[in-house]
Amino acid sequence: MAKPASRRTPYDGVVITTPVTIPYQRYSIESAQWWIGRALRALADASGIAARDFDGFCLSSFTVGPDTAIGLTQHFGLSVRWLDTIPLGGASAIAALRRAARAVQAGDCDVVACVAGDTNHVDSFRRTLENFSRFAQDAVYPYGAGGANASFAMIARHYMKRFGVGREDLGRIAVAQRANALNNPHALMKTPLTVEQYMAARPIADPIHLYDCVMPCAGAEAFLVMREETAAAAGLKGAKILASIERHNARIDDVVQNHGGWVADIDDLYAMAGLRPDALDFVQTYDDYPVIVMMQLEDLGFCAKGEGAAFVRAHDLTIGGDFPHNTSGGQLSVGQAGAAGAYLGVTEAIRQVLGSAGPTQVAGARTGLASGFGMINYDRGLSSGAVIVSGDG
Amino acid sequence: MVEPLQQPERRNPLRRTRQPSLPPVGRSRAGMLLTRAAAEGRFALQRCDECGAFCYPAHDVCPGCLSTDLKLTDAPDGGTLVSETVVRVPADVYFRERAPWRIGMVKLDCGPTVIAHLHADCGEAEPVRMSLQLDKAGQAAAFARPAGDTANAADDRQWREMTASPKFRRVLVTNGRSAVGQATAAALVAAGAKVHVGIAEPWKPFEAGKALEACTVVPLDVTDERSVRDLAADIGGKVDILINTGEHTRPGGLIGRHGTATIMDELSQTYLGFVHLAQAFGPAMRARGADGIDSAAAWVNVFSVYALANWAAYGTTSAAEAACVSLSHCLRGELRAGGVRVVNLFTGPLDTEWFQTVPPPKVAPKAVAKAIVSALESGVEEVFVGDVAEDVRQRLEANPKALERDLGA
């Protein structure tokens, strides 16, 4: 039985503008507040809208504690009438833009600054791991599996065995992203990566090897959400939101995670957007590990479950290829600036459809998809989301 | 396939002793339920009283029915290893020093999926047998072993981290003149340990017997601080396991006695003896908790179960033993920093001269010895030996007031 068309209210009249990136650093002696503040300033500078005229603020950060968004209003001199803190890790950007879009659409506020930023002190990654979640504290961290590497290793091993995926298949994803990253001056990885190098990398937690892992770093990403007329008045180009989904703790019957939550709502995503996957000009997936990218390609409908490896073999994932994917280089090559990692694909997607991606621009890109995935609370990533955006180039 | 453990070589005294580090210690309140189970050697998980589902990790609310009635319940220990990894670059110091470290995901037959430490002989997609172990931090950790027996299973590197196996370890048994001390020394030799046995007043006749031939007899009077310190000066740096078998059992209650002579003796032999031993041997043991495969590993106390519930017929002895139990918890906290565990064995009346008039069941010294070795090999922290001890344990949990009335009769 065919599913009914989406009954959801379209995001009419709402645009995302002003994607900004504060270039990443491997380590920073500054605080998360400093990075987030710089992103806010960059939003004001790039949009020409004074920060005091942002009447909505949405924050995601792992390292801003003990602060949340409210503390930062005073810190940054913001007086907002809409405020949110979104602690969804890699799904934070999708969630942020969905909530912000509805808020401005309803008139609860006019201009929302959505910001994600994290610092990376020499020991902050380990501290974040230590305090990630209660289930992780009780049942993962004490096993030497601090951080996502070991958990994703077990997910990857299970997935690779079940679907006959080889490391070299996953390597295609990492290698193509590195090629893309060489066009991105902000990427932390600046040297080419070959399949041979990928295969020869040292093991971290089998079958995860070095080039399957993101490099934790400091950085911030941000964008503004407002109504079209507000953007027009400010002379800003905006990207439209054609559709979005989010889902948390899906497929609990997967003994080992084989799916992300996208799979539950994918029909709704394309129905709301009124297009099929092959109509997209590019895709920005959440790439904490190549195996998660492959799972996403399946769950987002680009190929059937278990055909991810064949799909990446059959397509060219570089900027100039037939399936431009993670055109900035993604977290695997740009770095993972904590929660800003969730925003990386979204800011890049906005730039692409606005035609402002510069050296990573996909020629003629008008419509694209960005997805998010996050929060490995115990044995699986719980949060996922996706958005389809369009622009006039 | 686990290679049999080899006798460690003599230490190079010029090399620095590796300082102990601990695996992550933090657990939620509910998570500490599993630490209790691990200490008792049970594989128990929370089970929802309403819907019957087992849950893991520790919850406060049942994910099936939102009940808050989650009780620690013995669980079937079978499962299947569904995925695994070898962690080669852990973020944590303890695991980094021990990398590569193998862990896996086990789908339990009773429902939940558990991330567990793996025995080397566990194979993917194969059945495993789960247990909760105390790790070096003294907290519960899930451990998967092969469902069937395998060669040299106890010598597995990761398993040995979770136990205090006496094999190739050097043990001091404190009271070689007692039946329990002798039986314990013999059992430890049989388990592969090198054993020192302390005896007080060594000029007095001592019939060591055949069982102690493989042991080294050393002078040790636990009531004498100097004697204890002298022995620690000689062998303190190579005591990996200390078995405190001190006992001083005298029948009699409180108000029927005149004066405190007997009570002083009891306290001197048990409580102060324990103090002397802990002060003399504890610091070196704590410092040697990560000193190779024959690192310092455990401190074992043999207590009367009446330490937990005063038996008026042996009233002051019970009180002295109770003081020792309290002290053991202090020592447990202090030695935990070195990854050295404190094991408390609680026995009912022993089949020895000081319980001559007590009717059976009584505990044979050999049974105590066997329980000590088993506790060390399996890694538990609380052991009740014999039917009487088990009876007291259960009654304390069921109705301590009823037990108090009976023991005071």
PDB file of N, CA and C in Angstrom, chain B residues 180-218:
ATOM      1  N   VAL B 180      43.083 -23.714  60.359  1.00  0.00           N
ATOM      2  CA  VAL B 180      42.696 -23.009  59.147  1.00  0.00           C
ATOM      3  C   VAL B 180      43.944 -22.502  58.412  1.00  0.00           C
ATOM      4  N   GLY B 181      44.899 -21.967  59.178  1.00  0.00           N
ATOM      5  CA  GLY B 181      46.135 -21.455  58.559  1.00  0.00           C
ATOM      6  C   GLY B 181      46.852 -22.558  57.803  1.00  0.00           C
ATOM      7  N   GLN B 182      46.944 -23.722  58.414  1.00  0.00           N
ATOM      8  CA  GLN B 182      47.679 -24.828  57.769  1.00  0.00           C
ATOM      9  C   GLN B 182      46.943 -25.331  56.536  1.00  0.00           C
ATOM     10  N   ALA B 183      45.640 -25.480  56.678  1.00  0.00           N
ATOM     11  CA  ALA B 183      44.870 -25.966  55.521  1.00  0.00           C
ATOM     12  C   ALA B 183      44.953 -24.964  54.374  1.00  0.00           C
ATOM     13  N   THR B 184      44.901 -23.690  54.721  1.00  0.00           N
ATOM     14  CA  THR B 184      44.940 -22.650  53.697  1.00  0.00           C
ATOM     15  C   THR B 184      46.288 -22.647  52.985  1.00  0.00           C
ATOM     16  N   ALA B 185      47.355 -22.757  53.762  1.00  0.00           N
ATOM     17  CA  ALA B 185      48.686 -22.762  53.144  1.00  0.00           C
ATOM     18  C   ALA B 185      48.804 -23.934  52.181  1.00  0.00           C
ATOM     19  N   ALA B 186      48.316 -25.091  52.601  1.00  0.00           N
ATOM     20  CA  ALA B 186      48.418 -26.272  51.738  1.00  0.00           C
ATOM     21  C   ALA B 186      47.605 -26.084  50.459  1.00  0.00           C
ATOM     22  N   ALA B 187      46.414 -25.519  50.603  1.00  0.00           N
ATOM     23  CA  ALA B 187      45.554 -25.334  49.423  1.00  0.00           C
ATOM     24  C   ALA B 187      46.172 -24.337  48.444  1.00  0.00           C
ATOM     25  N   LEU B 188      46.826 -23.339  48.987  1.00  0.00           N
ATOM     26  CA  LEU B 188      47.438 -22.328  48.113  1.00  0.00           C
ATOM     27  C   LEU B 188      48.649 -22.882  47.374  1.00  0.00           C
ATOM     28  N   VAL B 189      49.402 -23.731  48.058  1.00  0.00           N
ATOM     29  CA  VAL B 189      50.521 -24.389  47.371  1.00  0.00           C
ATOM     30  C   VAL B 189      49.965 -25.206  46.207  1.00  0.00           C
ATOM     31  N   ALA B 190      48.889 -25.940  46.497  1.00  0.00           N
ATOM     32  CA  ALA B 190      48.281 -26.765  45.444  1.00  0.00           C
ATOM     33  C   ALA B 190      47.764 -25.909  44.291  1.00  0.00           C
ATOM     34  N   ALA B 191      47.402 -24.669  44.589  1.00  0.00           N
ATOM     35  CA  ALA B 191      46.875 -23.782  43.546  1.00  0.00           C
ATOM     36  C   ALA B 191      47.982 -23.054  42.794  1.00  0.00           C
ATOM     37  N   GLY B 192      49.220 -23.368  43.138  1.00  0.00           N
ATOM     38  CA  GLY B 192      50.322 -22.804  42.340  1.00  0.00           C
ATOM     39  C   GLY B 192      51.003 -21.601  42.959  1.00  0.00           C
ATOM     40  N   ALA B 193      50.709 -21.325  44.248  1.00  0.00           N
ATOM     41  CA  ALA B 193      51.316 -20.167  44.894  1.00  0.00           C
ATOM     42  C   ALA B 193      52.602 -20.551  45.618  1.00  0.00           C
ATOM     43  N   LYS B 194      53.408 -19.530  45.854  1.00  0.00           N
ATOM     44  CA  LYS B 194      54.578 -19.687  46.714  1.00  0.00           C
ATOM     45  C   LYS B 194      54.153 -19.099  48.055  1.00  0.00           C
ATOM     46  N   VAL B 195      54.259 -19.918  49.114  1.00  0.00           N
ATOM     47  CA  VAL B 195      53.588 -19.543  50.357  1.00  0.00           C
ATOM     48  C   VAL B 195      54.568 -19.343  51.510  1.00  0.00           C
ATOM     49  N   HIS B 196      54.401 -18.207  52.182  1.00  0.00           N
ATOM     50  CA  HIS B 196      55.040 -17.976  53.475  1.00  0.00           C
ATOM     51  C   HIS B 196      53.983 -18.180  54.551  1.00  0.00           C
ATOM     52  N   VAL B 197      54.366 -18.881  55.608  1.00  0.00           N
ATOM     53  CA  VAL B 197      53.438 -19.089  56.707  1.00  0.00           C
ATOM     54  C   VAL B 197      54.047 -18.482  57.960  1.00  0.00           C
ATOM     55  N   GLY B 198      53.302 -17.609  58.608  1.00  0.00           N
ATOM     56  CA  GLY B 198      53.794 -16.980  59.828  1.00  0.00           C
ATOM     57  C   GLY B 198      53.429 -17.798  61.053  1.00  0.00           C
ATOM     58  N   ILE B 199      54.384 -17.917  61.975  1.00  0.00           N
ATOM     59  CA  ILE B 199      54.042 -18.530  63.268  1.00  0.00           C
ATOM     60  C   ILE B 199      54.585 -17.645  64.381  1.00  0.00           C
ATOM     61  N   ALA B 200      53.768 -17.514  65.432  1.00  0.00           N
ATOM     62  CA  ALA B 200      54.196 -16.737  66.590  1.00  0.00           C
ATOM     63  C   ALA B 200      55.077 -17.605  67.478  1.00  0.00           C
ATOM     64  N   GLU B 201      55.887 -16.969  68.230  1.00  0.00           N
ATOM     65  CA  GLU B 201      56.740 -17.655  69.216  1.00  0.00           C
ATOM     66  C   GLU B 201      57.418 -18.885  68.597  1.00  0.00           C
ATOM     67  N   PRO B 202      58.300 -18.637  67.666  1.00  0.00           N
ATOM     68  CA  PRO B 202      58.859 -19.753  66.877  1.00  0.00           C
ATOM     69  C   PRO B 202      59.710 -20.713  67.695  1.00  0.00           C
ATOM     70  N   TRP B 203      60.091 -20.293  68.921  1.00  0.00           N
ATOM     71  CA  TRP B 203      60.882 -21.216  69.732  1.00  0.00           C
ATOM     72  C   TRP B 203      60.023 -22.349  70.301  1.00  0.00           C
ATOM     73  N   LYS B 204      58.722 -22.139  70.277  1.00  0.00           N
ATOM     74  CA  LYS B 204      57.843 -23.204  70.773  1.00  0.00           C
ATOM     75  C   LYS B 204      57.747 -24.322  69.733  1.00  0.00           C
ATOM     76  N   PRO B 205      57.461 -25.514  70.184  1.00  0.00           N
ATOM     77  CA  PRO B 205      57.360 -26.621  69.230  1.00  0.00           C
ATOM     78  C   PRO B 205      56.339 -26.310  68.130  1.00  0.00           C
ATOM     79  N   PHE B 206      56.676 -26.681  66.894  1.00  0.00           N
ATOM     80  CA  PHE B 206      55.760 -26.468  65.784  1.00  0.00           C
ATOM     81  C   PHE B 206      55.777 -27.670  64.869  1.00  0.00           C
ATOM     82  N   GLU B 207      54.678 -28.371  64.847  1.00  0.00           N
ATOM     83  CA  GLU B 207      54.563 -29.544  63.994  1.00  0.00           C
ATOM     84  C   GLU B 207      53.981 -29.091  62.657  1.00  0.00           C
ATOM     85  N   ALA B 208      54.867 -28.795  61.744  1.00  0.00           N
ATOM     86  CA  ALA B 208      54.374 -28.246  60.478  1.00  0.00           C
ATOM     87  C   ALA B 208      53.610 -29.292  59.679  1.00  0.00           C
ATOM     88  N   GLY B 209      54.082 -30.520  59.746  1.00  0.00           N
ATOM     89  CA  GLY B 209      53.399 -31.550  58.985  1.00  0.00           C
ATOM     90  C   GLY B 209      53.787 -31.503  57.525  1.00  0.00           C
ATOM     91  N   LYS B 210      53.429 -32.542  56.821  1.00  0.00           N
ATOM     92  CA  LYS B 210      53.812 -32.696  55.421  1.00  0.00           C
ATOM     93  C   LYS B 210      53.232 -31.583  54.565  1.00  0.00           C
ATOM     94  N   ALA B 211      52.016 -31.169  54.924  1.00  0.00           N
ATOM     95  CA  ALA B 211      51.309 -30.207  54.091  1.00  0.00           C
ATOM     96  C   ALA B 211      52.103 -28.914  53.915  1.00  0.00           C
ATOM     97  N   LEU B 212      52.885 -28.571  54.908  1.00  0.00           N
ATOM     98  CA  LEU B 212      53.580 -27.287  54.855  1.00  0.00           C
ATOM     99  C   LEU B 212      55.021 -27.403  54.353  1.00  0.00           C
ATOM    100  N   GLU B 213      55.396 -28.581  53.891  1.00  0.00           N
ATOM    101  CA  GLU B 213      56.773 -28.765  53.445  1.00  0.00           C
ATOM    102  C   GLU B 213      57.174 -27.792  52.353  1.00  0.00           C
ATOM    103  N   ALA B 214      56.220 -27.483  51.488  1.00  0.00           N
ATOM    104  CA  ALA B 214      56.533 -26.603  50.366  1.00  0.00           C
ATOM    105  C   ALA B 214      56.492 -25.125  50.760  1.00  0.00           C
ATOM    106  N   CYS B 215      56.141 -24.837  52.008  1.00  0.00           N
ATOM    107  CA  CYS B 215      56.015 -23.447  52.441  1.00  0.00           C
ATOM    108  C   CYS B 215      57.267 -22.996  53.172  1.00  0.00           C
ATOM    109  N   THR B 216      57.418 -21.696  53.247  1.00  0.00           N
ATOM    110  CA  THR B 216      58.487 -21.128  54.053  1.00  0.00           C
ATOM    111  C   THR B 216      57.874 -20.625  55.352  1.00  0.00           C
ATOM    112  N   VAL B 217      58.367 -21.143  56.455  1.00  0.00           N
ATOM    113  CA  VAL B 217      57.829 -20.726  57.743  1.00  0.00           C
ATOM    114  C   VAL B 217      58.614 -19.512  58.227  1.00  0.00           C
ATOM    115  N   VAL B 218      57.890 -18.470  58.624  1.00  0.00           N
ATOM    116  CA  VAL B 218      58.544 -17.236  59.063  1.00  0.00           C
ATOM    117  C   VAL B 218      57.970 -16.826  60.421  1.00  0.00           C
TER     118      VAL B 218
END
